[in-house]
């Protein structure tokens, strides 16, 4: 029987299993592992699996697998969890800023003494506003941007009453966003520089309590649609308020930082049958 050490972390109630494979000795099928152990009730239970591997361009490489086994390009909340783990468990307690390799490029992570974590995201791209999308015999205006993963952003009134599962799924699989599909963010303006966000996540195939790349996508679109400059505060389904800082020069965004907390919930061991 083979035993594997794991860490359970969460950021904005978005929870993850983390495995340290820097020594390349785990010899796991990550896809099947994610499907089995991210499952609620019968596994550890998580919104995703984080794998830490060696890197030639950063201090480590981060890989993310969804509960359906698909590999994601990027995860904002997962990145915050990785940043905290590197400080507490990964041997980088004294390092102020850490460069981490992802599938979409290098991100920078800074962790404060109070465990507030700032992630420098990739520059958003492929921005499109007011795309007409027909669902359930009506046309809705959808904004689209890639913040490491694709996001469709929809402004609504009465956010709490929105059927995120039904509408989100219809847009996530809509032919306009095929073949890769998209995450879907429902956004309500809260006044000043505050927005409220609920997200249907691709790969999870349901609503999560928070989505970091979705918060960034929503903030970027809010900056353009609502005229919010430099900083957007975003309240997640979990109730936590995250901050997104950025530069917006005529619709071109750079220096995008996502800021919020994270927690190491517990450590454990998984016994693999036949290992």
Tab-separated table of C-alpha atoms in Angstrom:
chain	number	residue	atom	x	y	z
A	1	UNK	CA	0.000	0.000	0.000
A	2	UNK	CA	1.380	3.389	-1.008
A	3	UNK	CA	0.822	6.458	1.162
A	4	UNK	CA	0.809	9.960	-0.292
A	5	UNK	CA	0.966	13.119	1.798
A	6	UNK	CA	-1.486	15.852	0.821
A	7	UNK	CA	-2.444	19.334	1.961
A	8	UNK	CA	-5.948	20.802	2.049
A	9	UNK	CA	-6.105	24.558	1.440
A	10	UNK	CA	-8.792	27.111	0.708
A	11	UNK	CA	-9.036	30.655	-0.600
A	12	UNK	CA	-12.404	32.418	-0.418
A	13	UNK	CA	-13.942	28.990	0.366
A	14	UNK	CA	-12.609	27.669	-2.974
A	15	UNK	CA	-10.913	24.495	-1.688
A	16	UNK	CA	-8.051	22.442	-3.088
A	17	UNK	CA	-6.000	19.312	-2.571
A	18	UNK	CA	-2.287	20.017	-3.025
A	19	UNK	CA	0.382	17.413	-3.800
A	20	UNK	CA	4.119	18.142	-3.690
A	21	UNK	CA	5.782	16.372	-6.623
A	22	UNK	CA	8.965	18.430	-6.832
A	23	UNK	CA	11.004	15.221	-6.529
A	24	UNK	CA	8.985	13.638	-9.376
A	25	UNK	CA	8.392	10.507	-7.311
A	26	UNK	CA	4.594	10.307	-7.060
A	27	UNK	CA	4.016	8.443	-10.343
A	28	UNK	CA	0.299	9.299	-10.439
A	29	UNK	CA	-2.327	9.653	-13.128
A	30	UNK	CA	-3.358	13.181	-12.121
A	31	UNK	CA	-6.576	13.080	-14.143
A	32	UNK	CA	-7.918	9.972	-12.411
A	33	UNK	CA	-6.608	11.113	-9.023
A	34	UNK	CA	-8.518	14.403	-9.352
A	35	UNK	CA	-11.726	12.654	-10.387
A	36	UNK	CA	-11.523	10.266	-7.440
A	37	UNK	CA	-10.299	12.452	-4.597
A	38	UNK	CA	-11.937	15.793	-5.465
A	39	UNK	CA	-15.306	14.040	-5.232
A	40	UNK	CA	-17.377	15.137	-2.239
A	41	UNK	CA	-18.462	12.447	0.252
A	42	UNK	CA	-16.426	9.633	-1.330
A	43	UNK	CA	-13.053	11.405	-1.628
A	44	UNK	CA	-11.265	14.185	0.217
A	45	UNK	CA	-13.560	16.662	-1.527
A	46	UNK	CA	-12.287	19.755	-3.336
A	47	UNK	CA	-12.907	22.209	-6.156
A	48	UNK	CA	-9.579	21.230	-7.700
A	49	UNK	CA	-6.230	19.450	-7.455
A	50	UNK	CA	-2.991	21.465	-7.313
A	51	UNK	CA	0.256	19.770	-8.332
A	52	UNK	CA	3.647	21.299	-7.484
A	53	UNK	CA	6.413	20.245	-9.875
A	54	UNK	CA	9.980	21.428	-10.555
A	55	UNK	CA	10.460	24.325	-12.973
A	56	UNK	CA	13.334	25.744	-14.990
A	57	UNK	CA	11.787	29.212	-15.256
A	58	UNK	CA	10.189	29.690	-11.812
A	59	UNK	CA	10.755	28.411	-8.290
A	60	UNK	CA	8.104	25.755	-8.994
A	61	UNK	CA	5.556	24.814	-11.633
A	62	UNK	CA	1.867	24.767	-10.696
A	63	UNK	CA	-0.594	22.491	-12.467
A	64	UNK	CA	-4.354	22.517	-11.837
A	65	UNK	CA	-6.819	19.703	-12.422
A	66	UNK	CA	-10.588	20.093	-12.201
A	67	UNK	CA	-12.859	17.541	-10.475
A	68	UNK	CA	-13.807	16.165	-13.907
A	69	UNK	CA	-10.142	15.370	-14.573
A	70	UNK	CA	-9.523	18.136	-17.108
A	71	UNK	CA	-6.412	20.263	-16.695
A	72	UNK	CA	-7.001	24.000	-16.293
A	73	UNK	CA	-4.663	26.631	-17.658
A	74	UNK	CA	-4.793	28.865	-14.593
A	75	UNK	CA	-6.576	29.348	-11.253
A	76	UNK	CA	-6.472	32.578	-9.250
A	77	UNK	CA	-7.630	31.170	-5.917
A	78	UNK	CA	-5.486	28.070	-6.408
A	79	UNK	CA	-2.500	30.347	-6.983
A	80	UNK	CA	-3.106	32.058	-3.640
A	81	UNK	CA	-3.189	28.646	-1.973
A	82	UNK	CA	0.082	27.694	-3.655
A	83	UNK	CA	1.662	30.949	-2.493
A	84	UNK	CA	0.676	30.268	1.106
A	85	UNK	CA	1.854	26.650	0.891
A	86	UNK	CA	5.246	27.720	-0.479
A	87	UNK	CA	5.657	30.035	2.511
A	88	UNK	CA	4.469	27.615	5.194
A	89	UNK	CA	5.530	24.219	3.881
A	90	UNK	CA	7.587	24.625	0.712
A	91	UNK	CA	10.750	26.147	2.134
A	92	UNK	CA	10.278	29.736	0.945
A	93	UNK	CA	9.315	31.403	4.226
A	94	UNK	CA	11.789	34.281	3.796
A	95	UNK	CA	11.164	34.965	0.121
A	96	UNK	CA	9.127	38.137	-0.486
A	97	UNK	CA	8.051	37.494	-4.079
A	98	UNK	CA	7.862	34.109	-5.788
A	99	UNK	CA	7.747	33.437	-9.520
A	100	UNK	CA	5.602	30.406	-10.349
A	101	UNK	CA	5.267	28.727	-13.735
A	102	UNK	CA	1.764	27.964	-15.033
A	103	UNK	CA	0.395	26.780	-18.368
A	104	UNK	CA	-0.264	30.396	-19.365
A	105	UNK	CA	3.110	31.741	-18.257
A	106	UNK	CA	4.843	33.090	-15.166
A	107	UNK	CA	2.832	34.618	-12.336
A	108	UNK	CA	4.233	36.433	-9.308
A	109	UNK	CA	3.031	35.707	-5.773
A	110	UNK	CA	3.641	37.860	-2.700
A	111	UNK	CA	2.561	36.754	0.801
A	112	UNK	CA	2.367	39.196	3.720
A	113	UNK	CA	2.969	38.369	7.384
A	114	UNK	CA	-0.813	38.381	7.893
A	115	UNK	CA	-1.197	35.793	5.102
A	116	UNK	CA	-2.740	38.265	2.671
A	117	UNK	CA	-1.671	37.101	-0.762
A	118	UNK	CA	-1.228	39.112	-3.948
A	119	UNK	CA	-1.049	37.408	-7.330
A	120	UNK	CA	0.251	39.201	-10.402
A	121	UNK	CA	-1.912	37.744	-13.141
A	122	UNK	CA	-1.183	37.554	-16.846
A	123	UNK	CA	-2.495	40.500	-18.853
A	124	UNK	CA	-6.137	39.852	-19.869
A	125	UNK	CA	-6.652	39.252	-23.584
A	126	UNK	CA	-9.274	38.453	-26.221
A	127	UNK	CA	-11.654	41.042	-24.744
A	128	UNK	CA	-15.044	41.343	-26.446
A	129	UNK	CA	-18.007	43.374	-25.184
A	130	UNK	CA	-21.755	42.925	-25.683
A	131	UNK	CA	-21.760	39.675	-27.633
A	132	UNK	CA	-25.345	38.606	-28.434
A	133	UNK	CA	-25.962	35.081	-27.120
A	134	UNK	CA	-29.316	33.366	-27.548
A	135	UNK	CA	-30.436	31.057	-24.737
A	136	UNK	CA	-33.906	29.904	-23.743
A	137	UNK	CA	-35.477	31.812	-26.673
A	138	UNK	CA	-34.063	35.175	-25.640
A	139	UNK	CA	-30.892	37.100	-26.432
A	140	UNK	CA	-28.566	38.237	-23.649
A	141	UNK	CA	-25.521	40.494	-23.877
A	142	UNK	CA	-22.378	38.673	-22.841
A	143	UNK	CA	-18.909	40.141	-22.329
A	144	UNK	CA	-15.915	37.878	-22.878
A	145	UNK	CA	-12.306	37.999	-21.688
A	146	UNK	CA	-9.502	35.525	-21.039
A	147	UNK	CA	-7.707	36.000	-17.709
A	148	UNK	CA	-5.748	32.761	-17.997
A	149	UNK	CA	-8.947	30.844	-18.644
A	150	UNK	CA	-11.975	32.027	-20.666
A	151	UNK	CA	-14.776	33.913	-18.910
A	152	UNK	CA	-18.179	35.135	-20.044
A	153	UNK	CA	-19.270	38.079	-17.879
A	154	UNK	CA	-22.937	39.059	-17.604
A	155	UNK	CA	-24.262	42.068	-15.686
A	156	UNK	CA	-27.521	41.418	-13.860
A	157	UNK	CA	-29.882	42.904	-11.286
A	158	UNK	CA	-31.048	40.743	-8.399
A	159	UNK	CA	-27.947	38.532	-8.303
A	160	UNK	CA	-29.201	36.352	-5.461
A	161	UNK	CA	-32.223	35.300	-7.501
A	162	UNK	CA	-30.238	34.244	-10.573
A	163	UNK	CA	-30.326	30.539	-11.457
A	164	UNK	CA	-26.568	30.249	-11.860
A	165	UNK	CA	-26.622	26.507	-12.508
A	166	UNK	CA	-29.201	26.629	-15.315
A	167	UNK	CA	-28.148	29.814	-17.098
A	168	UNK	CA	-24.451	29.261	-16.453
A	169	UNK	CA	-24.526	25.790	-17.951
A	170	UNK	CA	-26.379	27.009	-21.049
A	171	UNK	CA	-23.738	29.658	-21.728
A	172	UNK	CA	-20.796	27.468	-20.696
A	173	UNK	CA	-21.689	24.956	-23.447
A	174	UNK	CA	-23.030	27.496	-25.983
A	175	UNK	CA	-21.765	27.014	-29.540
A	176	UNK	CA	-20.419	30.582	-29.576
A	177	UNK	CA	-17.757	29.492	-27.076
A	178	UNK	CA	-17.041	26.039	-28.490
A	179	UNK	CA	-15.014	23.911	-28.516
A	180	UNK	CA	-13.317	24.813	-25.214
A	181	UNK	CA	-16.377	26.328	-23.547
A	182	UNK	CA	-16.209	29.092	-20.970
A	183	UNK	CA	-16.624	29.915	-17.306
A	184	UNK	CA	-19.593	32.189	-16.631
A	185	UNK	CA	-19.675	35.115	-14.189
A	186	UNK	CA	-22.849	36.906	-13.089
A	187	UNK	CA	-22.098	40.400	-11.810
A	188	UNK	CA	-24.154	43.019	-9.963
A	189	UNK	CA	-22.938	46.563	-9.334
A	190	UNK	CA	-22.841	47.401	-5.632
A	191	UNK	CA	-22.036	51.107	-5.855
A	192	UNK	CA	-18.715	52.996	-5.858
A	193	UNK	CA	-16.059	50.426	-6.847
A	194	UNK	CA	-17.837	47.334	-5.471
A	195	UNK	CA	-19.245	44.452	-7.498
A	196	UNK	CA	-20.833	41.180	-6.399
A	197	UNK	CA	-19.943	38.057	-8.369
A	198	UNK	CA	-21.276	34.515	-8.693
A	199	UNK	CA	-19.511	32.036	-10.979
A	200	UNK	CA	-20.361	28.845	-12.841
A	201	UNK	CA	-17.019	27.072	-13.246
A	202	UNK	CA	-16.050	25.017	-16.250
A	203	UNK	CA	-14.590	21.669	-15.140
A	204	UNK	CA	-16.370	21.828	-11.797
A	205	UNK	CA	-19.623	22.055	-13.795
A	206	UNK	CA	-21.443	24.009	-11.156
A	207	UNK	CA	-21.331	27.146	-9.023
A	208	UNK	CA	-18.377	27.553	-6.687
A	209	UNK	CA	-18.131	29.856	-3.689
A	210	UNK	CA	-15.490	31.940	-5.465
A	211	UNK	CA	-13.367	32.016	-8.621
A	212	UNK	CA	-10.214	34.126	-8.742
A	213	UNK	CA	-9.876	34.371	-12.522
A	214	UNK	CA	-13.609	35.125	-12.634
A	215	UNK	CA	-13.194	37.959	-10.141
A	216	UNK	CA	-10.431	39.412	-12.314
A	217	UNK	CA	-12.515	39.006	-15.478
A	218	UNK	CA	-15.484	40.693	-13.802
A	219	UNK	CA	-13.292	43.539	-12.536
A	220	UNK	CA	-11.817	44.145	-15.988
A	221	UNK	CA	-15.233	44.300	-17.637
A	222	UNK	CA	-16.602	46.441	-14.778
A	223	UNK	CA	-13.780	48.904	-15.336
A	224	UNK	CA	-14.859	49.333	-18.951
A	225	UNK	CA	-18.631	49.191	-18.500
A	226	UNK	CA	-18.942	51.091	-15.219
A	227	UNK	CA	-15.953	53.416	-15.428
A	228	UNK	CA	-14.216	52.040	-12.320
A	229	UNK	CA	-10.537	53.012	-12.287
A	230	UNK	CA	-7.473	51.231	-10.878
A	231	UNK	CA	-9.131	49.147	-8.141
A	232	UNK	CA	-12.253	47.007	-7.978
A	233	UNK	CA	-13.579	45.313	-4.855
A	234	UNK	CA	-15.471	42.093	-5.523
A	235	UNK	CA	-17.696	40.258	-3.059
A	236	UNK	CA	-17.751	36.513	-3.667
A	237	UNK	CA	-20.505	33.990	-2.998
A	238	UNK	CA	-18.580	33.004	0.152
A	239	UNK	CA	-18.898	36.579	1.435
A	240	UNK	CA	-15.206	37.440	1.224
A	241	UNK	CA	-14.268	40.669	-0.519
A	242	UNK	CA	-11.268	40.436	-2.850
A	243	UNK	CA	-9.428	43.325	-4.464
A	244	UNK	CA	-8.259	43.619	-8.062
A	245	UNK	CA	-5.692	46.304	-8.927
A	246	UNK	CA	-4.782	47.145	-12.516
A	247	UNK	CA	-3.711	49.678	-15.103
A	248	UNK	CA	-6.204	50.424	-17.861
A	249	UNK	CA	-4.808	52.333	-20.810
A	250	UNK	CA	-7.550	52.763	-23.411
A	251	UNK	CA	-8.941	49.301	-22.809
A	252	UNK	CA	-5.563	47.558	-22.597
A	253	UNK	CA	-5.037	46.100	-19.130
A	254	UNK	CA	-1.693	45.452	-17.433
A	255	UNK	CA	-0.208	45.143	-13.932
A	256	UNK	CA	-3.232	43.113	-12.848
A	257	UNK	CA	-3.051	41.950	-9.224
A	258	UNK	CA	-5.558	39.815	-7.318
A	259	UNK	CA	-5.445	40.208	-3.539
A	260	UNK	CA	-7.058	38.119	-0.797
A	261	UNK	CA	-6.438	35.564	1.919
A	262	UNK	CA	-5.881	31.807	2.014
A	263	UNK	CA	-5.705	29.114	4.685
A	264	UNK	CA	-3.941	25.819	5.181
A	265	UNK	CA	-6.848	23.775	6.544
A	266	UNK	CA	-5.154	20.465	7.316
A	267	UNK	CA	-2.567	17.889	6.236
A	268	UNK	CA	-3.206	14.218	5.698
A	269	UNK	CA	-2.244	10.986	3.992
A	270	UNK	CA	-4.032	9.042	1.285
A	271	UNK	CA	-3.502	5.305	1.055
A	272	UNK	CA	-3.529	4.088	-2.533
A	273	UNK	CA	-4.666	0.533	-3.082
A	274	UNK	CA	-2.156	-1.560	-4.958
A	275	UNK	CA	0.557	1.065	-4.386
